[in-house]
PDB file of C-alpha atoms and ligand atoms in Angstrom:
ATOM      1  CA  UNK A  20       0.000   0.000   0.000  1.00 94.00           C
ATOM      2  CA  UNK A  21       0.873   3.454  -0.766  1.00 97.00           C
ATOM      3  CA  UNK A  22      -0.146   6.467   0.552  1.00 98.00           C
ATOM      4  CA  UNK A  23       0.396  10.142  -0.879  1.00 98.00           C
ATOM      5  CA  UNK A  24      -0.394  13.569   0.536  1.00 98.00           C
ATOM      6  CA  UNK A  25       0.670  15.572  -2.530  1.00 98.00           C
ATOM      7  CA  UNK A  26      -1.169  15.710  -6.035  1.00 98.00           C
ATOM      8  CA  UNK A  27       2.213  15.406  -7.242  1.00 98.00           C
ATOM      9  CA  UNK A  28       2.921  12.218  -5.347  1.00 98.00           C
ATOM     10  CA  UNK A  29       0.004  10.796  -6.719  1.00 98.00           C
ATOM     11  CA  UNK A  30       0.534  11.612 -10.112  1.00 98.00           C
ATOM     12  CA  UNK A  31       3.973   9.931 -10.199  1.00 98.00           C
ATOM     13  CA  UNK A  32       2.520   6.717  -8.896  1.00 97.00           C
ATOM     14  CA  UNK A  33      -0.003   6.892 -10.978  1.00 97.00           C
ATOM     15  CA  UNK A  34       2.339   7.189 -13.993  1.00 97.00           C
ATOM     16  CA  UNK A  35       4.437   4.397 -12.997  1.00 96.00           C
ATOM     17  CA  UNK A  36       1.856   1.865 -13.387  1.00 96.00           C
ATOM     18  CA  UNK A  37      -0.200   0.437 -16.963  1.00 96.00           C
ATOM     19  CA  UNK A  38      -3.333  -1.182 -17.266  1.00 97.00           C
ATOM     20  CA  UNK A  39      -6.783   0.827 -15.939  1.00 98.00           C
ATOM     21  CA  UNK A  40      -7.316   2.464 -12.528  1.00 98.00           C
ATOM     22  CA  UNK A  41     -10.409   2.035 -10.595  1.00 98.00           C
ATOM     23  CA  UNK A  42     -11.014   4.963  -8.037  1.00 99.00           C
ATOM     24  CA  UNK A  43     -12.870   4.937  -4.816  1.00 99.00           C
ATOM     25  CA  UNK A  44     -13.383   8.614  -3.247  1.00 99.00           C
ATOM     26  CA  UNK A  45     -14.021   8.531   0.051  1.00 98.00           C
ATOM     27  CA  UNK A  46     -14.560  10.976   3.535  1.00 98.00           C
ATOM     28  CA  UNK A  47     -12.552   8.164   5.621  1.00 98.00           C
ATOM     29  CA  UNK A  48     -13.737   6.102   8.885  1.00 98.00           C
ATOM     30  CA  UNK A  49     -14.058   3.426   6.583  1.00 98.00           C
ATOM     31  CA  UNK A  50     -16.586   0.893   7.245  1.00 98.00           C
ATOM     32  CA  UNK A  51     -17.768  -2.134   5.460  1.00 98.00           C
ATOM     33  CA  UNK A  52     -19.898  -0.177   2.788  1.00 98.00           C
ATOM     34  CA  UNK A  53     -16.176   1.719   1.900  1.00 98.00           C
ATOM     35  CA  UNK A  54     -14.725  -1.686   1.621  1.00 98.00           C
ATOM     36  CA  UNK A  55     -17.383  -3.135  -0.731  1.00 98.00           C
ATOM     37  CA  UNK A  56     -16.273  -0.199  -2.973  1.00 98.00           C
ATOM     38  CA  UNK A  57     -12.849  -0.887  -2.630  1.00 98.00           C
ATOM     39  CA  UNK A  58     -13.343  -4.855  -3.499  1.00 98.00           C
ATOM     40  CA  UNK A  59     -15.566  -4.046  -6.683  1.00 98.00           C
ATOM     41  CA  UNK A  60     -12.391  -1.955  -7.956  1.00 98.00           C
ATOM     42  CA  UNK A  61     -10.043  -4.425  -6.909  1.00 98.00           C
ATOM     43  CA  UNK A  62     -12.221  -6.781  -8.899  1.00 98.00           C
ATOM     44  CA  UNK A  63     -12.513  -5.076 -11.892  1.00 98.00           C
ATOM     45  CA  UNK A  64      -9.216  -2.942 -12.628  1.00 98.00           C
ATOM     46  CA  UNK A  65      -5.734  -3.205 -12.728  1.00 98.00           C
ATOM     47  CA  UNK A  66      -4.693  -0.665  -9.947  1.00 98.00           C
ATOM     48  CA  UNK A  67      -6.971   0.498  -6.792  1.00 98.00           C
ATOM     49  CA  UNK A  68      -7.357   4.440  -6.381  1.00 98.00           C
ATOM     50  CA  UNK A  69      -8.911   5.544  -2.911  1.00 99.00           C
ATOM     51  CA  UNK A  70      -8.980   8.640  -1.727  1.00 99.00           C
ATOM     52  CA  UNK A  71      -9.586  10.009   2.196  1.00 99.00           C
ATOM     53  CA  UNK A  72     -10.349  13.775   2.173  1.00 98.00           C
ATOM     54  CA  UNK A  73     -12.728  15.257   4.467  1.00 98.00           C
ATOM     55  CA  UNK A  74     -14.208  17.532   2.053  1.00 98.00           C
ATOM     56  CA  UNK A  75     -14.997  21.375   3.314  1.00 98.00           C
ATOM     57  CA  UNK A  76     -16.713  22.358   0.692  1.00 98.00           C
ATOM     58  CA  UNK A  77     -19.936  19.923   0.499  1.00 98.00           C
ATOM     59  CA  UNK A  78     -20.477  20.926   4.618  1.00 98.00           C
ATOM     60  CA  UNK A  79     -23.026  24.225   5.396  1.00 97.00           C
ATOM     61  CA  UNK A  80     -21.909  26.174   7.766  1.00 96.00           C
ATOM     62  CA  UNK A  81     -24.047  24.566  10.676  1.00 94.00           C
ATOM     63  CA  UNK A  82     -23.070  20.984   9.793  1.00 96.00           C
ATOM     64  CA  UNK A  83     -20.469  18.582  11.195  1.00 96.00           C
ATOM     65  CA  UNK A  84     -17.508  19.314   9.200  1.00 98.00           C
ATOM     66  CA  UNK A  85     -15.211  19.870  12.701  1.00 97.00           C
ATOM     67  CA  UNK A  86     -17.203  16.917  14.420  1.00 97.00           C
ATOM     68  CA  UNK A  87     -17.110  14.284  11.076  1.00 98.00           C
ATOM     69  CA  UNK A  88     -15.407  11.201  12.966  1.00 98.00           C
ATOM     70  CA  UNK A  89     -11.118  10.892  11.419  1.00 98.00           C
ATOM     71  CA  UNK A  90      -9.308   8.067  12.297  1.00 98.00           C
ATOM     72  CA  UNK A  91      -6.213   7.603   9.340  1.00 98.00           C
ATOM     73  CA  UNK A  92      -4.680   5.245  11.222  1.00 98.00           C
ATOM     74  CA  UNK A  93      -7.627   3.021  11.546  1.00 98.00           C
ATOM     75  CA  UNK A  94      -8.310   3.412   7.618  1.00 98.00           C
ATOM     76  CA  UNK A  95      -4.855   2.531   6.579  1.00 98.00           C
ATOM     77  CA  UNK A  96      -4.697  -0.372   8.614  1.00 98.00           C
ATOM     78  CA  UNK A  97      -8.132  -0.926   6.850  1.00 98.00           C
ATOM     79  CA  UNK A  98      -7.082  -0.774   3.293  1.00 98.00           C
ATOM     80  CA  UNK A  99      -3.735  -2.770   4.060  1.00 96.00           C
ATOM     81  CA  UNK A 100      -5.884  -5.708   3.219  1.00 94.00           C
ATOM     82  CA  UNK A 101      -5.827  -4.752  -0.156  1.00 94.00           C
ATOM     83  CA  UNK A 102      -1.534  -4.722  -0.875  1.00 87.00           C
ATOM     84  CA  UNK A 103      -1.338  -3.150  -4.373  1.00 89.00           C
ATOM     85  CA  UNK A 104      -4.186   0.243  -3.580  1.00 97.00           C
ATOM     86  CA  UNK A 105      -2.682   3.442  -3.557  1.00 98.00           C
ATOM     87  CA  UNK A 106      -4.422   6.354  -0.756  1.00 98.00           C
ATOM     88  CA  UNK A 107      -4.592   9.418  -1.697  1.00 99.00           C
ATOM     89  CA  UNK A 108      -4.974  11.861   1.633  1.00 98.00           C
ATOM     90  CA  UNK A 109      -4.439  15.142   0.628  1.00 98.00           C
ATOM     91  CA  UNK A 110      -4.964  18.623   3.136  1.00 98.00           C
ATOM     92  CA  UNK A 111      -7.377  21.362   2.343  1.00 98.00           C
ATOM     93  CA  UNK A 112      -4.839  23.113   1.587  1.00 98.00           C
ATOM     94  CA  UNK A 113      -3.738  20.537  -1.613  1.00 98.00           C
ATOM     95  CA  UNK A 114      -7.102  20.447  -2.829  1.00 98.00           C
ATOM     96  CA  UNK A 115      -7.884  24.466  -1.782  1.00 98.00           C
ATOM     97  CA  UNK A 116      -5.158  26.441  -2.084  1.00 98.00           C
ATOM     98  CA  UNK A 117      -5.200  30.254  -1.165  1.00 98.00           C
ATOM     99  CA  UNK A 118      -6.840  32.082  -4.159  1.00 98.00           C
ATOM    100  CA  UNK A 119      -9.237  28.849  -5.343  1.00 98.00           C
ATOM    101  CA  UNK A 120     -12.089  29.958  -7.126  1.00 98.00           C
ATOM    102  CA  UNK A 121     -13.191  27.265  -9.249  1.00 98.00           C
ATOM    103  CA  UNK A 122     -16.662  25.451  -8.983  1.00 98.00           C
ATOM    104  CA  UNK A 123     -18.847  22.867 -10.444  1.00 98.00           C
ATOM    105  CA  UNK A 124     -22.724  22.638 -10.504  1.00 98.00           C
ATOM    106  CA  UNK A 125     -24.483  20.501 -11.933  1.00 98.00           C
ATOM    107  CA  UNK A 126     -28.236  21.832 -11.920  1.00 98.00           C
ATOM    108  CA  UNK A 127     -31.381  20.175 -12.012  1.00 98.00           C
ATOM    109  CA  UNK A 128     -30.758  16.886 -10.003  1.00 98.00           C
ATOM    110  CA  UNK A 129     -28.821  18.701  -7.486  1.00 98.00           C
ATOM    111  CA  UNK A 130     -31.892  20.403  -6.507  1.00 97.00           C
ATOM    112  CA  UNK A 131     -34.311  18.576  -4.292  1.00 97.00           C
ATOM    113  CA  UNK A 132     -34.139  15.915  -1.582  1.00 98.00           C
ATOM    114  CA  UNK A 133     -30.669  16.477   0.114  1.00 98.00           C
ATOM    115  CA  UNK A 134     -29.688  19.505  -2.644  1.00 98.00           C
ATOM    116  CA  UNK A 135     -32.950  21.306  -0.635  1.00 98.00           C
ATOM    117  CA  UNK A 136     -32.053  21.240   2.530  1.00 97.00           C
ATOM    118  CA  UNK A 137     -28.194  21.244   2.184  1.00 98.00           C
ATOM    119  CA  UNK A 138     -27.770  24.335   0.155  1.00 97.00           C
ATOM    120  CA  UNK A 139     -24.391  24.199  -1.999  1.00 98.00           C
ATOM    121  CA  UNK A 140     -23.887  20.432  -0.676  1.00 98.00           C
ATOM    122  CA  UNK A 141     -23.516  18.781  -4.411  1.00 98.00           C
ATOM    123  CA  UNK A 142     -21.670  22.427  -5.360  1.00 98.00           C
ATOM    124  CA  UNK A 143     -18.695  20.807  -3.459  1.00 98.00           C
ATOM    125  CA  UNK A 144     -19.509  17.413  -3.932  1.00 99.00           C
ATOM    126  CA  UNK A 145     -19.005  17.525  -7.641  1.00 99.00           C
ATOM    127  CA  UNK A 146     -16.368  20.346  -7.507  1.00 99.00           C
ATOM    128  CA  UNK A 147     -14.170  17.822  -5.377  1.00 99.00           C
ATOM    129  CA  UNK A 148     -15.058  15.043  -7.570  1.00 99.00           C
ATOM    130  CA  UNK A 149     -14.608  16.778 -10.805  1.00 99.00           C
ATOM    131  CA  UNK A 150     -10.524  17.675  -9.020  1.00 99.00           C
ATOM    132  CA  UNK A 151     -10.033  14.042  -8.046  1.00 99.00           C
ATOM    133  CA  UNK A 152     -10.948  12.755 -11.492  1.00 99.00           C
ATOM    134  CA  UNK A 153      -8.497  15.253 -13.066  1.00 98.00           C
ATOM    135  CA  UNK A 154      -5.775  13.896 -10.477  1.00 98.00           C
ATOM    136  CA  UNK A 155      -6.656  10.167 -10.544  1.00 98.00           C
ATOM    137  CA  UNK A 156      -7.448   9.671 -14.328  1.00 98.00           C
ATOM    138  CA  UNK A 157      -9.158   6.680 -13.496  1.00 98.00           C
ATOM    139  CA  UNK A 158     -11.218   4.646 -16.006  1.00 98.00           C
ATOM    140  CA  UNK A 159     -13.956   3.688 -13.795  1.00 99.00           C
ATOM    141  CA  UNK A 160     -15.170   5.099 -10.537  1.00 99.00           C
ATOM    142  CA  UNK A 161     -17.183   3.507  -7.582  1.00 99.00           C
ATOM    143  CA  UNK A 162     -19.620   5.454  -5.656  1.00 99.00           C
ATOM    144  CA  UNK A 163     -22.543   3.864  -3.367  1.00 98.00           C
ATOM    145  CA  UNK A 164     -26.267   3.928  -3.490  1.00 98.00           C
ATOM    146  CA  UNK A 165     -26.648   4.698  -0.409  1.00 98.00           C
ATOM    147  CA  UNK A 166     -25.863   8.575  -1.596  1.00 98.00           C
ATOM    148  CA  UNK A 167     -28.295   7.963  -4.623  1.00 98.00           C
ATOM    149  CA  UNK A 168     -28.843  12.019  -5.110  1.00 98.00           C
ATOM    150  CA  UNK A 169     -24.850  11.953  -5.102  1.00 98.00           C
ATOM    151  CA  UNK A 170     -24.247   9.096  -7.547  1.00 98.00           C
ATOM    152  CA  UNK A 171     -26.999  10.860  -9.671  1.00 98.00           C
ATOM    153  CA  UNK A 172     -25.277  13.938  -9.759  1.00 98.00           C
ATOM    154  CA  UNK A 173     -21.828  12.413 -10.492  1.00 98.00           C
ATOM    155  CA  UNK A 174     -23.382  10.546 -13.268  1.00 98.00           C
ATOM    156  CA  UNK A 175     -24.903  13.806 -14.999  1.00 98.00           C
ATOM    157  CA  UNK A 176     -21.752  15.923 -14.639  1.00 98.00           C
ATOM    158  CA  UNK A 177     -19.638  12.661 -16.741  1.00 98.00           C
ATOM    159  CA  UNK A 178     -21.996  12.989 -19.126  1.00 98.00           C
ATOM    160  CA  UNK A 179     -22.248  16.562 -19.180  1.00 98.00           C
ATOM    161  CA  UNK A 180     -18.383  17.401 -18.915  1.00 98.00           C
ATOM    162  CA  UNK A 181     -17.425  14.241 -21.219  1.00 98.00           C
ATOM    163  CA  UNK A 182     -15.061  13.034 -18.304  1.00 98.00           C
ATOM    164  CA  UNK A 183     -13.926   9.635 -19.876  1.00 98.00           C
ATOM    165  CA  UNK A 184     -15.116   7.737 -16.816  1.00 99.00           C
ATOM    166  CA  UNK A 185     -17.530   5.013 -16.154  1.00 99.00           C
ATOM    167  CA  UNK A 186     -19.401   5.497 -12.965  1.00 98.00           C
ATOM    168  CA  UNK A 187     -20.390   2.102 -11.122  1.00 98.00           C
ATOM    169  CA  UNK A 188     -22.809   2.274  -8.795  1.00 98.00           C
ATOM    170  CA  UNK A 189     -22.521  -0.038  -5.882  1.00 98.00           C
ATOM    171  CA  UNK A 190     -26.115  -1.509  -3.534  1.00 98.00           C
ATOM    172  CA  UNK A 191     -25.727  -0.354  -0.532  1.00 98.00           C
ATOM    173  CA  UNK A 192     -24.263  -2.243   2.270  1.00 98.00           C
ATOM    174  CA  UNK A 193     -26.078  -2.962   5.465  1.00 98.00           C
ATOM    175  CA  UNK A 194     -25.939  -3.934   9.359  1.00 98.00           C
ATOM    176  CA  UNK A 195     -28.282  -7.374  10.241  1.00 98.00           C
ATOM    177  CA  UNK A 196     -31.377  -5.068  11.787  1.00 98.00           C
ATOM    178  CA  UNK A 197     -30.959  -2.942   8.249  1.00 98.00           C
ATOM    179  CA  UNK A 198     -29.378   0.318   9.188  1.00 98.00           C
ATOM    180  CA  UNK A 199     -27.226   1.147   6.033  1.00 98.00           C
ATOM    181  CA  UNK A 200     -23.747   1.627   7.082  1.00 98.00           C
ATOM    182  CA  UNK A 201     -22.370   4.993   7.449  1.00 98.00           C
ATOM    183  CA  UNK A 202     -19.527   6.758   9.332  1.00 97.00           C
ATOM    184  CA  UNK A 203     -22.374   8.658  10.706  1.00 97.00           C
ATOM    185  CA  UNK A 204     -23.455   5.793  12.572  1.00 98.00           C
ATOM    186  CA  UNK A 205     -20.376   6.573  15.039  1.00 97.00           C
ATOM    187  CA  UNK A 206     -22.821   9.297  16.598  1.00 98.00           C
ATOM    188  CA  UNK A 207     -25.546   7.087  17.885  1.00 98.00           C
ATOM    189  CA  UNK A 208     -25.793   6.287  21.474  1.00 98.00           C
ATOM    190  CA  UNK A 209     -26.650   2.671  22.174  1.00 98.00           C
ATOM    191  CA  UNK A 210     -30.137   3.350  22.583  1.00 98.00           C
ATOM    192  CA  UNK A 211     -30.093   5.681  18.915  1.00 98.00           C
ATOM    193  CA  UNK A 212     -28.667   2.597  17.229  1.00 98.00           C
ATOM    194  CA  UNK A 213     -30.830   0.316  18.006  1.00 98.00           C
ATOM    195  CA  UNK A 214     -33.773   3.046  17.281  1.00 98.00           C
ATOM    196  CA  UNK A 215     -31.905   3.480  13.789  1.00 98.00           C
ATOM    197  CA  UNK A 216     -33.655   0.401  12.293  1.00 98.00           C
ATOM    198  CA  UNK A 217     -36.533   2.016  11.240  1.00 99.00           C
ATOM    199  CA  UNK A 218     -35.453   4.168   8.001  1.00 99.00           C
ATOM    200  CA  UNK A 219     -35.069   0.742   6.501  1.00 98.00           C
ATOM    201  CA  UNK A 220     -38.383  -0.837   7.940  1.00 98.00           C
ATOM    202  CA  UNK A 221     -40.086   2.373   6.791  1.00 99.00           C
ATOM    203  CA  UNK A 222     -38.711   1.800   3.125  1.00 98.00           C
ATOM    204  CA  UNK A 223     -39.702  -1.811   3.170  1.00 98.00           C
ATOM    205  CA  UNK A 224     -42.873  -0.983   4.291  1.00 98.00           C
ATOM    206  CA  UNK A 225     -43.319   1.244   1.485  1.00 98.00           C
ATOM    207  CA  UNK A 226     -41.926  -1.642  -0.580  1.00 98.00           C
ATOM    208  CA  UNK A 227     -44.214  -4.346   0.290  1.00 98.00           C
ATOM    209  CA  UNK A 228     -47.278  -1.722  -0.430  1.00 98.00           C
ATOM    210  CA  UNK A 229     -45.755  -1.544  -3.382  1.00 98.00           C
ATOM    211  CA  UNK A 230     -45.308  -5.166  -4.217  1.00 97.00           C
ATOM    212  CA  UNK A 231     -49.021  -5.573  -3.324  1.00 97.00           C
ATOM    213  CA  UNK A 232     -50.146  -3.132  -6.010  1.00 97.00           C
ATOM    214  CA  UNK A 233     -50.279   0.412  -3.987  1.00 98.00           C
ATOM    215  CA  UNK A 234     -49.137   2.886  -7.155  1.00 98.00           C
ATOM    216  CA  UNK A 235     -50.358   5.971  -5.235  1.00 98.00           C
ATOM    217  CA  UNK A 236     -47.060   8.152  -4.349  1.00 98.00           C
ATOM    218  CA  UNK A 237     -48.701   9.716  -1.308  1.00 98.00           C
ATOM    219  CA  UNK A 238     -49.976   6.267   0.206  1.00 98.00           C
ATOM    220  CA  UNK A 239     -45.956   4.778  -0.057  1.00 98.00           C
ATOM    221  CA  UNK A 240     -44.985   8.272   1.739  1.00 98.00           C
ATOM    222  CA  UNK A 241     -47.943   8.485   4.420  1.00 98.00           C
ATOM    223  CA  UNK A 242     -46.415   4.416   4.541  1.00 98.00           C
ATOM    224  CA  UNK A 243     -42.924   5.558   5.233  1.00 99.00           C
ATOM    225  CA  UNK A 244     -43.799   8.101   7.701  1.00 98.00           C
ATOM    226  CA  UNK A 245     -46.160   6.426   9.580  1.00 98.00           C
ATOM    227  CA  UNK A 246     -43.594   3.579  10.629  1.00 99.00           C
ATOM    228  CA  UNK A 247     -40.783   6.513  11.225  1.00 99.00           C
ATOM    229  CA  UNK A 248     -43.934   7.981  13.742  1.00 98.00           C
ATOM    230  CA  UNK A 249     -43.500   5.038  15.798  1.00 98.00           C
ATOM    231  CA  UNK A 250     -40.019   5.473  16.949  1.00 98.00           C
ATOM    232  CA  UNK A 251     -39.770   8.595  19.449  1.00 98.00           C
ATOM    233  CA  UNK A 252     -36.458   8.634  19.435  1.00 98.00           C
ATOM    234  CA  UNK A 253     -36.218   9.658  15.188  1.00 98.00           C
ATOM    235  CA  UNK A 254     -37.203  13.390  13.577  1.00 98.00           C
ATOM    236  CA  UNK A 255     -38.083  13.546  10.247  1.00 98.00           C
ATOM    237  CA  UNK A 256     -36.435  15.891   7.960  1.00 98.00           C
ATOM    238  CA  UNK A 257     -37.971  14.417   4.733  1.00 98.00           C
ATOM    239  CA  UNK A 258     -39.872  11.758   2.906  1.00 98.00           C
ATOM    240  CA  UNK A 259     -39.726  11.173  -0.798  1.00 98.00           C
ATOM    241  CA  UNK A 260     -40.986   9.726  -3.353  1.00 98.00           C
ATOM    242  CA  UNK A 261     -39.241  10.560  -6.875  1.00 98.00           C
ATOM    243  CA  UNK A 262     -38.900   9.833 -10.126  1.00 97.00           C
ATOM    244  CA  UNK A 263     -35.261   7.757 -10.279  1.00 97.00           C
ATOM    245  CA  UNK A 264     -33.939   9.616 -13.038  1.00 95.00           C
ATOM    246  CA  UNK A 265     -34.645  12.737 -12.688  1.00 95.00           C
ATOM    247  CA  UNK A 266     -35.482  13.030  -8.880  1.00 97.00           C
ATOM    248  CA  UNK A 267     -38.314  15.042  -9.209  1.00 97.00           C
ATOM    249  CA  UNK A 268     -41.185  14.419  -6.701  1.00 98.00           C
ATOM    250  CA  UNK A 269     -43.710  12.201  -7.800  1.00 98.00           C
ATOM    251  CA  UNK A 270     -47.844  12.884  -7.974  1.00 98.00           C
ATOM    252  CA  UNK A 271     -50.851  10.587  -7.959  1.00 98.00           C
ATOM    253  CA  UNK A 272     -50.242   6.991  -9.726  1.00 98.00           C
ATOM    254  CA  UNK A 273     -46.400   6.240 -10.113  1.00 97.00           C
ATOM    255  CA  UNK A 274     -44.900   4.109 -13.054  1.00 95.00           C
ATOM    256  CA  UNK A 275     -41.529   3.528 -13.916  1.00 95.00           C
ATOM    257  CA  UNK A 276     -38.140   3.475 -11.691  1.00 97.00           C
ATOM    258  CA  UNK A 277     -38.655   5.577  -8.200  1.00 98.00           C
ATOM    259  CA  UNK A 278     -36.561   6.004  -5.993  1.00 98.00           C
ATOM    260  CA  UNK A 279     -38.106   5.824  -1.943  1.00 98.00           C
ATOM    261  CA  UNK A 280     -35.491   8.375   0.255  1.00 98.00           C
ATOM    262  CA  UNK A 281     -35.810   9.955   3.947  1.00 98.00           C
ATOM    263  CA  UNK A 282     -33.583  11.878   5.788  1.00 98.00           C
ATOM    264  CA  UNK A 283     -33.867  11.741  10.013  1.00 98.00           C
ATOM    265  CA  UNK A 284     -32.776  12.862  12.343  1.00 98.00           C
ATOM    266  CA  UNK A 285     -31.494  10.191  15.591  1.00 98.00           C
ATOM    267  CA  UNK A 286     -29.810  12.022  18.216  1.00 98.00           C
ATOM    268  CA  UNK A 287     -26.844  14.326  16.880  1.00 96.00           C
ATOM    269  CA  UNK A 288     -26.960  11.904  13.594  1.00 97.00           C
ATOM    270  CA  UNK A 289     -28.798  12.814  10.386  1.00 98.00           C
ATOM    271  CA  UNK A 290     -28.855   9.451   8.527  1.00 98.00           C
ATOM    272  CA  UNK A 291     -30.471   9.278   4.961  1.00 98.00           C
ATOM    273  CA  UNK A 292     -31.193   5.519   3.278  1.00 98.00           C
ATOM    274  CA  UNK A 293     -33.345   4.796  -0.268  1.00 98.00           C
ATOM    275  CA  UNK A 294     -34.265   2.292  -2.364  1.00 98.00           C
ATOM    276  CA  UNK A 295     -35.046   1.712  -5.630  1.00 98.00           C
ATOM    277  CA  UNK A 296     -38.518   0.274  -7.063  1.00 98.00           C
ATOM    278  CA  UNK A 297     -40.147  -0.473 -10.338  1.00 94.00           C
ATOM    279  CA  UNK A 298     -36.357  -1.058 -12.016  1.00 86.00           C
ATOM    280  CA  UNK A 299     -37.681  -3.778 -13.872  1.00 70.00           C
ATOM    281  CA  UNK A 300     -41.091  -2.036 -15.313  1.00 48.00           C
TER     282      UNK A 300
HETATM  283  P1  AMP B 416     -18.398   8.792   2.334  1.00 54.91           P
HETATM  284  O1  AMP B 416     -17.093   8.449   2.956  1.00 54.91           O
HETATM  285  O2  AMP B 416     -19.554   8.755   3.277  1.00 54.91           O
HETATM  286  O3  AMP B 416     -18.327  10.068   1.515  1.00 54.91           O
HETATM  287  O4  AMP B 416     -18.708   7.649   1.288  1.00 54.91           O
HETATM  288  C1  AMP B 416     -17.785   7.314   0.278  1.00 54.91           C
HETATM  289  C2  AMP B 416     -18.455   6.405  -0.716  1.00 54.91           C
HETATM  290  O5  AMP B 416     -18.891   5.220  -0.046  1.00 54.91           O
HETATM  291  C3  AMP B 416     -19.700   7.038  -1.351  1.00 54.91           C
HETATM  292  O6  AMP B 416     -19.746   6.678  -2.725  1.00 54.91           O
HETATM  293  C4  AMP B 416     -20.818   6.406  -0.569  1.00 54.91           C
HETATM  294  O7  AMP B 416     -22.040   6.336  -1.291  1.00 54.91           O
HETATM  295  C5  AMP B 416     -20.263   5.012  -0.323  1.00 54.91           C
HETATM  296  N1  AMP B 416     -20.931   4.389   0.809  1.00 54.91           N
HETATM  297  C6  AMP B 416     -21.121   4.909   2.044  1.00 54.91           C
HETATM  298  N2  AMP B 416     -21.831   4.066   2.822  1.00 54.91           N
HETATM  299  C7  AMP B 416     -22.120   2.989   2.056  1.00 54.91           C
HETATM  300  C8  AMP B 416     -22.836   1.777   2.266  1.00 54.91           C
HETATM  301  N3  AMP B 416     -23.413   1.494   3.425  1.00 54.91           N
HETATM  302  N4  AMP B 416     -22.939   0.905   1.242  1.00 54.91           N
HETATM  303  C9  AMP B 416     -22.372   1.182   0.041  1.00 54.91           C
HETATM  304  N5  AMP B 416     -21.667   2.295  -0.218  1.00 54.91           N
HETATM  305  C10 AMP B 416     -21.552   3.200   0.766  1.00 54.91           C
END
């Protein structure tokens, strides 16, 4: 394993080796969901890419940028599994020098769901993305449905910009009960985790009304938050239910891909989880 601080440490690793890159961009306190990443670019190129880099830029200024859990040690020792990946842990300073001024936003599907209530969120998000691709040169990219909003927005700006990168989106990965894995998680008390459950109950809740015929995109979300009611211990921020591609909020009878999301709040943690229904018509 190799680490680098310096864009110019990664770039002459990355032009010592042939064959295709795979890149994995990451915040850090890796967890299981991180690794499945990590494994599915193992798989599937001929060098590993990941990069730790708490990311200033995608955090408003009342959110948990100080607070977001660090632990390099623990991540290294993490990715040593994996002997040929190369880490990539630049400063804020690397990626933000004194006098940057240069930002990328991608419009429309930035917009609702977490783009609403985390104002300039993707701005950064696709900013530091669109800089990492530029460094890494990588010809494929793994990014988690868990962020679905993100992966979407990643996916038009590719497009959009022509970056010659495929984007590989990866289910997401969760705990036994069904909390979806997140460094996030680290905030819960004991009693918040095992509250933390019911995102994922709500959303198969929705799901089995759906698999019994319910169309009605107000029914799944009364669903949803009706199961989230139960738990005192979790706050909604929002419920959604939205048209996969584009994101938009759906009306009266759905048909196609949608995509069921929630943000709530647990304690100190907001966690966010989706799925996706109707893929296959
Ligand atoms: P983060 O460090 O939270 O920015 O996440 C880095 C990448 O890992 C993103 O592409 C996330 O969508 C992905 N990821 C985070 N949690 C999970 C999970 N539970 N399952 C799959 N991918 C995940």
């Amino acid at each position: 394993m190799i680490v680098c601080e310096s864009i110019d440490a990664l770039r002459r690793e990355r032009k010592l080796r042939t064959g295709t890159f795979g890149f994995v961009p990451t915040m850090g306190y890796l967890h299981e969901g991180h690794l499945e990443l990590v494994r599915r670019a193992n798989a599937e190129n001929d060098h590993v890419v990941v990069s730790i880099f708490v990311n200033p830029t995608q955090f408003g200024p009342n959110e948990d940028f100080n607070a977001y859990p660090r632990d390099l040690e623990r991540d290294l020792a993490m990715l040593s599994a994996f002997p040929d990946v190369v880490v990539f842990t630049p400063s804020v300073q690397e990626m933000y020098p004194q006098g940057f001024q240069t930002y990328v936003n991608v419009e429309a599907v930035s917009q609702g769901l977490e783009g609403a209530r985390r104002p300039g969120h993707f701005r950064g998000v696709a900013t530091v993305v669109a800089k990492l691709f530029n460094i890494v040169q990588p010809q494929r990219a793994y990014f988690g449905q868990k962020d679905a909003q993100q992966l979407a927005v990643i996916r038009q700006m590719v497009r959009d910009l022509a970056f010659p990168i495929e984007i590989v989106g990866v289910p997401t990965v969760r705990a036994s009960d069904g909390l979806a894995l997140s460094s996030r998680n680290s905030y819960l008390t004991p009693e918040e985790r095992a509250a933390a459950p019911v995102l994922y109950r709500a959303l198969c809740a929705a799901q089995a009304r759906y698999e019994s015929g319910e169309r009605d995109a107000e029914t799944l979300r009364e669903t949803m938050r009706a199961v989230l009611a139960a738990e005192p211990l979790a706050h909604v921020d929002y419920v959604s239910v939205a048209d996969a591609e584009t994101l938009c909020e759906c009306e009266g009878a759905i048909s196609g891909a949608v995509l069921l999301s929630m943000a709530v709040r647990i304690g100190r943690a907001r966690l966010i989880d989706n799925i996706t229904l109707g893929i296959n018509g």
